[in-house]
Short mmCIF file of C-alpha atoms and ligand atoms in Angstrom, two decimals:
data_model
loop_
_atom_site.label_atom_id
_atom_site.label_comp_id
_atom_site.label_asym_id
_atom_site.label_seq_id
_atom_site.Cartn_x
_atom_site.Cartn_y
_atom_site.Cartn_z
CA MET X 1 193.95 -271.85 83.34
CA ARG X 2 192.63 -275.14 82.09
CA ILE X 3 194.91 -276.56 79.57
CA LEU X 4 194.21 -280.13 77.90
CA LEU X 5 197.65 -281.64 76.33
CA GLY X 6 196.99 -284.19 73.87
CA VAL X 7 199.82 -286.39 73.14
CA GLY X 8 200.12 -287.95 69.52
CA ALA X 9 202.41 -291.35 68.53
CA GLY X 10 205.14 -289.83 67.75
CA ILE X 11 208.96 -289.74 68.91
CA ALA X 12 208.40 -286.17 69.53
CA ALA X 13 206.19 -287.15 72.60
CA TYR X 14 209.18 -286.61 75.12
CA LYS X 15 209.04 -282.97 73.89
CA SER X 16 205.27 -282.78 75.52
CA ALA X 17 206.43 -284.11 79.41
CA PHE X 18 208.39 -280.67 79.47
CA LEU X 19 205.79 -278.92 77.51
CA LEU X 20 203.73 -279.87 80.62
CA ARG X 21 206.24 -278.80 82.97
CA LEU X 22 206.26 -275.16 81.52
CA PHE X 23 202.53 -275.13 81.63
CA THR X 24 202.33 -276.52 85.28
CA GLU X 25 205.41 -274.45 86.31
CA ALA X 26 203.42 -271.21 84.80
CA GLY X 27 200.49 -272.24 87.03
CA HIS X 28 198.15 -273.77 85.34
CA GLU X 29 196.31 -276.83 85.77
CA VAL X 30 197.04 -279.90 83.00
CA ARG X 31 195.18 -282.86 81.96
CA VAL X 32 196.94 -285.14 79.79
CA VAL X 33 195.26 -286.99 77.02
CA PRO X 34 197.49 -289.68 75.11
CA THR X 35 196.15 -291.62 72.32
CA ALA X 36 196.76 -295.42 73.34
CA ALA X 37 199.88 -295.60 70.63
CA SER X 38 201.58 -292.87 71.97
CA LEU X 39 202.15 -294.69 75.47
CA GLU X 40 204.52 -297.11 73.55
CA PHE X 41 206.99 -293.42 73.43
CA VAL X 42 205.94 -292.06 76.81
CA GLY X 43 204.32 -294.18 79.59
CA ARG X 44 201.40 -293.23 81.87
CA ALA X 45 203.19 -292.61 85.04
CA THR X 46 205.23 -290.05 83.62
CA TRP X 47 201.75 -288.08 82.60
CA GLU X 48 200.13 -288.95 85.57
CA ALA X 49 203.28 -287.83 87.81
CA LEU X 50 203.76 -284.86 86.10
CA SER X 51 200.10 -283.55 85.86
CA GLY X 52 199.03 -284.83 88.68
CA HIS X 53 196.03 -286.41 87.39
CA PRO X 54 195.08 -289.43 86.29
CA VAL X 55 195.24 -290.29 82.60
CA SER X 56 192.97 -292.38 80.31
CA THR X 57 193.25 -292.81 76.76
CA GLY X 58 189.87 -294.35 75.97
CA VAL X 59 186.14 -293.47 76.65
CA PHE X 60 185.78 -296.77 78.05
CA GLU X 61 188.07 -295.97 80.89
CA ASN X 62 186.62 -293.81 84.07
CA VAL X 63 183.09 -294.45 82.27
CA PRO X 64 181.16 -292.54 84.74
CA ALA X 65 183.22 -289.15 84.62
CA VAL X 66 182.09 -289.34 81.15
CA GLU X 67 185.48 -287.55 80.29
CA HIS X 68 185.52 -286.62 76.74
CA VAL X 69 182.58 -284.39 77.43
CA SER X 70 183.72 -283.48 81.11
CA LEU X 71 187.29 -282.61 79.58
CA GLY X 72 186.07 -280.61 76.75
CA ARG X 73 183.61 -278.64 78.86
CA TRP X 74 187.08 -278.18 81.40
CA ALA X 75 189.57 -277.08 78.91
CA ASP X 76 190.35 -273.31 78.61
CA LEU X 77 193.13 -274.22 75.76
CA VAL X 78 193.59 -277.85 74.26
CA VAL X 79 197.08 -278.43 73.17
CA VAL X 80 198.11 -281.41 71.02
CA ALA X 81 201.79 -282.06 70.74
CA PRO X 82 202.44 -283.75 68.44
CA ALA X 83 199.92 -284.39 66.11
CA THR X 84 200.69 -287.48 64.01
CA ALA X 85 199.45 -287.92 60.63
CA ASP X 86 196.83 -290.02 61.95
CA LEU X 87 195.85 -287.81 64.34
CA LEU X 88 195.34 -284.61 62.06
CA ALA X 89 193.29 -287.31 59.64
CA ARG X 90 190.77 -288.32 62.38
CA ALA X 91 190.28 -285.06 63.64
CA ALA X 92 190.13 -283.45 60.38
CA SER X 93 187.07 -286.19 59.19
CA GLY X 94 185.36 -286.03 63.17
CA ARG X 95 186.18 -289.46 64.07
CA CYS X 96 186.24 -290.03 67.77
CA ASP X 97 187.44 -293.42 68.26
CA ASP X 98 189.78 -292.58 71.40
CA LEU X 99 189.57 -289.84 74.61
CA LEU X 100 191.43 -287.31 72.57
CA THR X 101 189.57 -287.57 69.47
CA ALA X 102 186.38 -287.20 71.07
CA ALA X 103 187.40 -284.53 73.37
CA LEU X 104 188.41 -282.55 70.42
CA LEU X 105 184.56 -282.78 69.04
CA THR X 106 183.37 -281.36 72.28
CA VAL X 107 185.71 -278.68 73.16
CA ARG X 108 184.83 -275.38 72.43
CA CYS X 109 187.53 -273.18 73.71
CA PRO X 110 190.99 -272.67 71.11
CA VAL X 111 192.45 -275.56 70.04
CA LEU X 112 196.45 -275.78 68.89
CA LEU X 113 198.02 -278.87 66.87
CA ALA X 114 201.34 -279.22 66.76
CA PRO X 115 202.36 -281.70 64.23
CA ALA X 116 205.34 -284.15 63.83
CA MET X 117 206.18 -286.34 61.23
CA HIS X 118 208.35 -287.75 58.55
CA THR X 119 208.62 -285.26 55.57
CA GLU X 120 207.07 -287.02 53.08
CA MET X 121 204.03 -287.51 55.45
CA TRP X 122 203.37 -283.52 56.18
CA GLN X 123 204.16 -282.85 52.15
CA HIS X 124 201.17 -285.87 51.26
CA PRO X 125 198.64 -284.21 49.67
CA ALA X 126 196.26 -285.98 52.34
CA THR X 127 197.97 -284.26 55.20
CA VAL X 128 198.19 -281.21 53.40
CA ALA X 129 194.23 -281.13 52.42
CA ASN X 130 193.39 -282.46 56.62
CA VAL X 131 195.95 -279.47 57.51
CA ALA X 132 194.08 -277.11 55.46
CA LEU X 133 190.43 -278.52 56.15
CA LEU X 134 191.38 -277.98 60.11
CA ARG X 135 192.67 -274.59 59.72
CA GLU X 136 189.45 -273.46 57.79
CA ARG X 137 187.23 -274.89 60.64
CA GLY X 138 189.54 -272.42 63.15
CA VAL X 139 191.99 -274.97 64.34
CA HIS X 140 195.47 -273.19 64.47
CA VAL X 141 197.82 -275.49 63.14
CA LEU X 142 201.36 -274.91 63.32
CA ASP X 143 204.24 -275.98 60.98
CA PRO X 144 206.42 -278.41 62.04
CA GLU X 145 210.24 -277.10 62.09
CA ASP X 146 212.79 -277.71 59.48
CA GLY X 147 215.33 -280.00 61.10
CA ARG X 148 216.98 -283.33 62.36
CA LEU X 149 213.91 -286.25 62.21
CA THR X 150 214.01 -289.46 63.97
CA GLY X 151 216.56 -290.83 62.06
CA ALA X 152 219.66 -289.38 59.95
CA ASP X 153 217.10 -287.74 57.64
CA SER X 154 216.05 -284.04 58.33
CA GLY X 155 213.51 -281.86 56.55
CA PRO X 156 210.45 -280.44 57.46
CA GLY X 157 208.49 -282.41 59.80
CA ARG X 158 210.07 -281.59 63.24
CA LEU X 159 208.11 -280.62 66.78
CA PRO X 160 208.77 -277.02 67.71
CA GLU X 161 210.75 -277.06 71.17
CA PRO X 162 208.08 -276.39 73.40
CA PRO X 163 208.78 -273.08 75.18
CA SER X 164 207.69 -272.26 70.97
CA ILE X 165 204.52 -274.53 71.22
CA ALA X 166 203.64 -272.87 74.60
CA ARG X 167 204.31 -269.30 73.67
CA ALA X 168 202.08 -270.15 70.50
CA ALA X 169 199.43 -271.76 72.51
CA LEU X 170 198.91 -269.15 75.24
CA ALA X 171 199.10 -266.53 72.31
CA LEU X 172 195.75 -267.52 71.34
CA VAL X 173 194.16 -267.35 74.61
CA ALA X 174 196.24 -263.91 75.43
CA PRO X 175 194.45 -260.65 76.28
CA GLN X 176 194.59 -258.67 73.02
CA ASP X 177 195.58 -255.43 75.58
CA LEU X 178 198.56 -254.06 73.54
CA ALA X 179 196.58 -254.31 70.24
CA GLY X 180 197.52 -251.31 67.94
CA ARG X 181 200.48 -250.41 69.71
CA ARG X 182 203.93 -250.22 68.92
CA VAL X 183 206.61 -251.69 70.82
CA VAL X 184 210.25 -251.90 70.56
CA ILE X 185 213.06 -253.85 72.72
CA SER X 186 216.22 -254.07 72.93
CA ALA X 187 217.77 -257.55 73.55
CA GLY X 188 221.48 -259.18 74.24
CA GLY X 189 224.60 -257.80 74.72
CA THR X 190 226.58 -255.45 73.00
CA HIS X 191 229.97 -256.28 71.74
CA GLU X 192 232.79 -253.28 71.46
CA SER X 193 235.66 -254.16 68.98
CA LEU X 194 239.43 -253.99 70.07
CA ASP X 195 240.69 -255.52 66.84
CA PRO X 196 238.29 -257.35 63.87
CA VAL X 197 238.76 -260.60 65.94
CA ARG X 198 238.33 -259.75 69.76
CA PHE X 199 235.51 -257.82 71.32
CA LEU X 200 234.74 -256.60 74.81
CA GLY X 201 231.13 -258.67 75.72
CA ASN X 202 228.94 -259.87 78.58
CA ARG X 203 227.19 -262.79 79.30
CA SER X 204 223.62 -261.69 77.83
CA THR X 205 221.66 -264.33 75.81
CA GLY X 206 218.83 -262.23 75.02
CA ARG X 207 216.31 -264.62 76.22
CA GLN X 208 214.69 -261.99 78.33
CA GLY X 209 214.35 -259.41 75.63
CA TYR X 210 213.03 -261.79 73.44
CA ALA X 211 210.74 -263.49 75.68
CA ILE X 212 208.97 -260.11 76.18
CA ALA X 213 208.65 -259.17 72.83
CA ALA X 214 206.87 -262.49 72.27
CA ALA X 215 204.66 -261.19 75.12
CA CYS X 216 203.70 -258.16 73.66
CA ALA X 217 203.21 -259.80 70.38
CA ALA X 218 201.13 -262.20 71.71
CA ARG X 219 199.02 -259.30 73.26
CA GLY X 220 198.47 -257.79 69.82
CA ALA X 221 201.22 -254.76 70.03
CA SER X 222 203.66 -254.60 66.67
CA VAL X 223 207.07 -255.44 68.06
CA GLU X 224 210.30 -254.66 66.69
CA ILE X 225 213.62 -256.09 68.76
CA VAL X 226 216.82 -254.45 68.19
CA SER X 227 218.89 -257.26 68.99
CA ALA X 228 222.61 -257.10 69.46
CA ASN X 229 224.56 -260.53 69.32
CA VAL X 230 221.54 -263.11 69.93
CA ALA X 231 221.77 -266.52 68.44
CA LEU X 232 217.76 -266.96 68.96
CA PRO X 233 214.98 -267.40 66.12
CA ALA X 234 212.92 -264.52 65.76
CA PRO X 235 209.58 -264.56 67.63
CA THR X 236 206.46 -265.37 65.24
CA GLY X 237 205.39 -261.93 63.87
CA VAL X 238 208.34 -259.67 65.99
CA THR X 239 210.99 -257.91 63.16
CA VAL X 240 214.49 -258.32 64.35
CA VAL X 241 217.23 -255.14 63.32
CA ARG X 242 220.62 -256.52 64.19
CA VAL X 243 223.20 -254.68 65.69
CA GLU X 244 226.72 -254.92 67.31
CA THR X 245 227.67 -251.90 69.14
CA ALA X 246 226.45 -249.89 71.68
CA GLU X 247 226.41 -247.09 69.68
CA GLN X 248 224.31 -248.90 66.89
CA LEU X 249 221.98 -249.89 69.32
CA ARG X 250 221.87 -246.65 70.40
CA SER X 251 221.02 -245.38 66.86
CA ALA X 252 218.73 -247.92 65.89
CA MET X 253 216.62 -247.49 69.36
CA HIS X 254 216.10 -243.82 68.96
CA ALA X 255 214.90 -244.87 65.50
CA ALA X 256 212.70 -247.44 66.49
CA ALA X 257 211.64 -245.19 69.28
CA ALA X 258 210.13 -242.13 67.61
CA ASP X 259 206.87 -243.70 67.07
CA ALA X 260 206.67 -246.18 69.52
CA ASP X 261 204.22 -246.65 72.54
CA LEU X 262 206.33 -248.62 74.89
CA VAL X 263 210.27 -248.75 75.00
CA VAL X 264 212.17 -251.99 76.69
CA MET X 265 215.84 -251.99 77.50
CA ALA X 266 216.25 -255.09 78.10
CA ALA X 267 219.76 -255.55 76.59
CA ALA X 268 222.96 -255.16 78.36
CA VAL X 269 224.94 -252.28 77.14
CA ALA X 270 228.50 -252.06 77.74
CA ASP X 271 229.13 -249.13 79.56
CA PHE X 272 232.61 -248.53 78.22
CA ARG X 273 234.32 -249.10 74.71
CA PRO X 274 238.07 -249.61 74.33
CA ALA X 275 239.11 -245.91 73.63
CA ARG X 276 241.23 -247.08 70.41
CA ARG X 277 239.84 -249.89 67.56
CA SER X 278 243.35 -251.49 65.96
CA ALA X 279 242.76 -251.90 62.12
CA ALA X 280 244.98 -254.89 62.40
CA LYS X 281 244.73 -258.08 64.98
CA LEU X 282 246.67 -257.08 68.06
CA LYS X 283 250.03 -259.07 67.99
CA LYS X 284 251.41 -260.85 71.46
CA ASP X 285 254.32 -259.20 70.41
CA GLY X 286 256.67 -261.02 73.14
CA GLY X 287 256.26 -257.71 75.47
CA GLU X 288 254.19 -256.22 78.51
CA PRO X 289 250.48 -256.33 76.99
CA GLU X 290 249.63 -252.70 76.49
CA PRO X 291 247.03 -251.42 79.11
CA LEU X 292 243.15 -251.22 77.74
CA ARG X 293 242.05 -247.80 77.56
CA LEU X 294 238.19 -247.40 77.93
CA GLU X 295 235.89 -244.64 77.16
CA LEU X 296 232.47 -244.43 78.75
CA ASN X 297 229.76 -245.19 76.35
CA PRO X 298 226.19 -243.37 75.97
CA ASP X 299 223.31 -244.01 78.43
CA VAL X 300 220.99 -245.03 75.92
CA LEU X 301 218.05 -245.81 78.69
CA ALA X 302 218.98 -242.45 80.13
CA GLU X 303 218.63 -240.79 76.88
CA LEU X 304 215.35 -242.26 75.73
CA THR X 305 214.07 -241.69 78.70
CA ALA X 306 214.62 -238.10 78.39
CA ALA X 307 213.55 -238.01 75.05
CA ARG X 308 209.77 -239.36 75.87
CA ARG X 309 207.26 -238.12 74.20
CA PRO X 310 204.28 -237.67 76.00
CA GLY X 311 202.00 -241.40 76.26
CA GLN X 312 205.38 -242.96 75.33
CA VAL X 313 205.96 -245.65 78.13
CA VAL X 314 210.10 -246.68 79.05
CA ILE X 315 210.92 -249.57 80.88
CA GLY X 316 214.53 -250.13 81.83
CA PHE X 317 216.36 -253.19 83.55
CA ALA X 318 218.68 -253.11 86.61
CA ALA X 319 221.33 -255.79 86.56
CA GLU X 320 222.48 -255.94 90.09
CA THR X 321 224.83 -258.21 92.30
CA GLY X 322 224.64 -258.97 95.79
CA ASP X 323 221.95 -259.84 98.57
CA ALA X 324 218.32 -259.09 98.33
CA GLU X 325 218.62 -256.44 100.42
CA THR X 326 221.45 -254.78 98.39
CA VAL X 327 220.28 -255.73 94.86
CA LEU X 328 216.82 -253.67 95.67
CA ARG X 329 218.84 -250.68 97.17
CA LEU X 330 220.99 -250.27 94.33
CA GLY X 331 217.96 -250.72 91.78
CA GLN X 332 216.06 -247.87 93.76
CA GLU X 333 218.58 -246.12 93.48
CA LYS X 334 219.11 -246.67 89.52
CA ALA X 335 215.42 -245.86 89.30
CA ARG X 336 215.54 -242.29 90.40
CA ARG X 337 218.63 -241.82 88.29
CA LYS X 338 217.54 -243.31 85.30
CA GLY X 339 213.91 -241.87 85.65
CA ALA X 340 212.26 -245.24 83.40
CA ASP X 341 208.69 -245.64 83.98
CA LEU X 342 209.09 -248.78 85.57
CA LEU X 343 212.59 -250.42 86.07
CA VAL X 344 212.67 -254.05 86.55
CA VAL X 345 215.47 -254.63 88.84
CA ASN X 346 217.10 -258.59 88.33
CA PRO X 347 219.73 -260.12 90.62
CA VAL X 348 222.35 -261.76 88.44
CA GLY X 349 225.66 -263.58 89.18
CA GLU X 350 227.52 -266.46 87.74
CA SER X 351 224.26 -268.79 88.13
CA THR X 352 221.81 -266.55 88.48
CA GLY X 353 220.34 -264.26 85.46
CA PHE X 354 221.68 -265.24 82.29
CA GLY X 355 220.59 -268.01 79.82
CA ASP X 356 217.75 -270.31 80.34
CA VAL X 357 217.20 -269.89 84.36
CA GLY X 358 214.46 -268.44 86.45
CA THR X 359 214.83 -265.63 88.54
CA THR X 360 212.97 -263.31 90.47
CA VAL X 361 212.59 -259.99 89.75
CA THR X 362 211.37 -256.64 91.34
CA PHE X 363 209.40 -253.85 89.75
CA LEU X 364 209.72 -250.31 90.77
CA ASP X 365 208.86 -246.78 89.67
CA SER X 366 210.79 -243.80 88.91
CA ARG X 367 210.67 -243.15 92.52
CA GLY X 368 212.09 -246.61 93.69
CA GLU X 369 208.59 -247.51 94.72
CA ILE X 370 207.92 -251.27 94.86
CA VAL X 371 204.96 -251.27 92.50
CA GLY X 372 205.18 -255.00 91.20
CA ALA X 373 207.47 -258.40 91.32
CA ALA X 374 206.86 -261.29 89.39
CA GLU X 375 209.03 -264.78 89.76
CA GLY X 376 209.50 -267.56 87.48
CA SER X 377 210.78 -268.27 83.86
CA LYS X 378 211.88 -265.61 81.72
CA ASP X 379 208.62 -266.07 80.22
CA GLN X 380 206.56 -265.76 83.22
CA VAL X 381 208.52 -262.24 83.99
CA ALA X 382 207.83 -261.49 80.36
CA ALA X 383 204.30 -262.10 80.82
CA ALA X 384 204.46 -259.80 84.41
CA LEU X 385 205.72 -257.10 82.27
CA ALA X 386 203.52 -257.18 79.16
CA ASP X 387 200.69 -256.97 82.00
CA ALA X 388 202.74 -253.63 84.41
CA ALA X 389 203.21 -251.85 80.50
CA ALA X 390 199.43 -252.54 79.71
CA ALA X 391 198.19 -251.37 82.87
CA VAL X 392 200.35 -248.14 82.95
CA LEU X 393 199.73 -247.54 78.90
CA THR X 394 196.10 -247.51 80.24
CA ASP X 395 196.71 -245.64 83.09
CA ARG X 396 197.63 -243.19 80.84
CA LEU X 397 195.27 -242.67 78.58
CA THR X 398 192.76 -242.77 81.37
CA GLU X 399 194.55 -240.40 83.71
CA PRO X 400 196.87 -238.23 81.75
CA GLY X 401 199.91 -237.40 83.91
CA ARG X 402 200.19 -240.27 85.79
CA THR X 403 203.66 -242.47 85.19
CA VAL X 404 203.35 -245.34 87.03
CA ALA X 405 201.59 -248.71 87.40
CA ARG X 406 199.58 -248.99 90.88
CA GLY X 407 198.45 -252.20 90.91
CA GLY X 408 197.63 -255.37 89.17
CA LEU X 409 201.42 -256.05 88.37
CA ASP X 410 202.35 -259.09 90.97
N1 CTP L 1 221.95 -249.24 79.84
C1 CTP L 1 221.69 -248.29 78.63
N2 CTP L 1 223.05 -247.74 78.09
C2 CTP L 1 224.30 -248.70 78.86
C3 CTP L 1 224.19 -249.24 79.90
C4 CTP L 1 222.77 -249.18 80.50
O1 CTP L 1 220.67 -248.17 78.05
N3 CTP L 1 225.18 -247.68 78.68
C5 CTP L 1 220.39 -249.39 80.37
C6 CTP L 1 220.32 -251.24 80.27
O2 CTP L 1 219.86 -251.67 79.02
C7 CTP L 1 219.29 -251.40 81.28
C8 CTP L 1 219.54 -250.18 82.34
O3 CTP L 1 220.03 -249.13 81.50
O4 CTP L 1 217.58 -251.25 80.89
C9 CTP L 1 220.27 -250.76 83.30
O5 CTP L 1 221.30 -251.24 83.33
P1 CTP L 1 222.52 -251.99 84.31
O6 CTP L 1 223.88 -252.32 83.21
O7 CTP L 1 221.69 -252.61 85.16
O8 CTP L 1 223.34 -250.48 84.79
P2 CTP L 1 224.18 -249.14 84.31
O9 CTP L 1 223.27 -248.25 84.06
O10 CTP L 1 225.29 -250.15 83.74
O11 CTP L 1 224.31 -249.09 85.66
P3 CTP L 1 225.70 -249.52 86.59
O12 CTP L 1 226.80 -249.44 86.16
O13 CTP L 1 225.84 -248.74 87.89
O14 CTP L 1 225.16 -251.25 86.85
#
């Protein structure tokens, strides 16, 4: 996709360098149009190097290209971050005194503005009226976040983090192929209590499950996350049910899956829990520690797969360690054992798989056959999984009885 990234003159302009990176790493082509004043914050060389394209700020640069028109026609999506109070005012009044505002008058694609400014400026009646007018005209204006601003002050006016802006922007052009679908996704990692202060846990952050939720919501689905110990904000429009243990996750997933079209088990569910939970804090008492006795937790994915309704699609994950060949072999065995419609095989290790890192995953069908793959950030894997889910759901509708996606997953 071709994305025009406008940059206004705010301290948050540096965040747009990360936003640009997110777009290019997801395979999109980006042209940056900063305002002249924004170059005080982030210089032209940064935008040119990161986008791989020359950068202009005014209509009298690169005149033969008539950029305000050519860029407007070129773009499939426009994102302006940060959008300052001045930029919002100029856009609302249809002014075109620099290349960015002129291009905003020529574009015909979806436009997302991500404002950032001091709270007083954001709440000023002039800005409020400008935002209302832009929204009335179909421009998408994000609400800024409430948090630390340029100085020691804080309040509404902070630019949302680049991944949130990227998700909101890409949602504007996402296919609505999950519209009307109910999706339930488990995310995070369960905690199994030993005593009131200690638990057995795992290193899952919930990022992958939350990214899948955001991707499905962007494609029109109504989405619920069953969230085990995750410290992430809920994606826009997504309901979050919080759980702690595998047992709680199991009940919440069964309840939510009853009327879901798509069930995704992205959570790292503890396989074992302490056989006994002490009501009081366990003490050292100077002696040998008691051996820890564990008992098996239910396999929620296997249960959900067994309870699958006709037409319902169940997707699981397989976290495996080892070299690529071993990971695939273990994933294939798990795919056959668990019987989910798709199993996403995910290599994990000390520095692989957890948190904000890129990954390479393989999609297997219930026979262990490879039906697709995805590589990149958790958002990219989530987008590929949403593609795969939509393909499987559509296949089921058009060809009853088929249980696996056969193409378009890569
Ligand atoms: N899972 C589950 N309930 C469990 C354990 C895992 O529902 N008690 C789900 C996970 O959410 C994931 C899939 O099963 O979708 C595979 O999880 P993984 O940890 O890779 O495998 P395990 O089932 O634990 O199998 P193994 O111990 O052989 O790796």
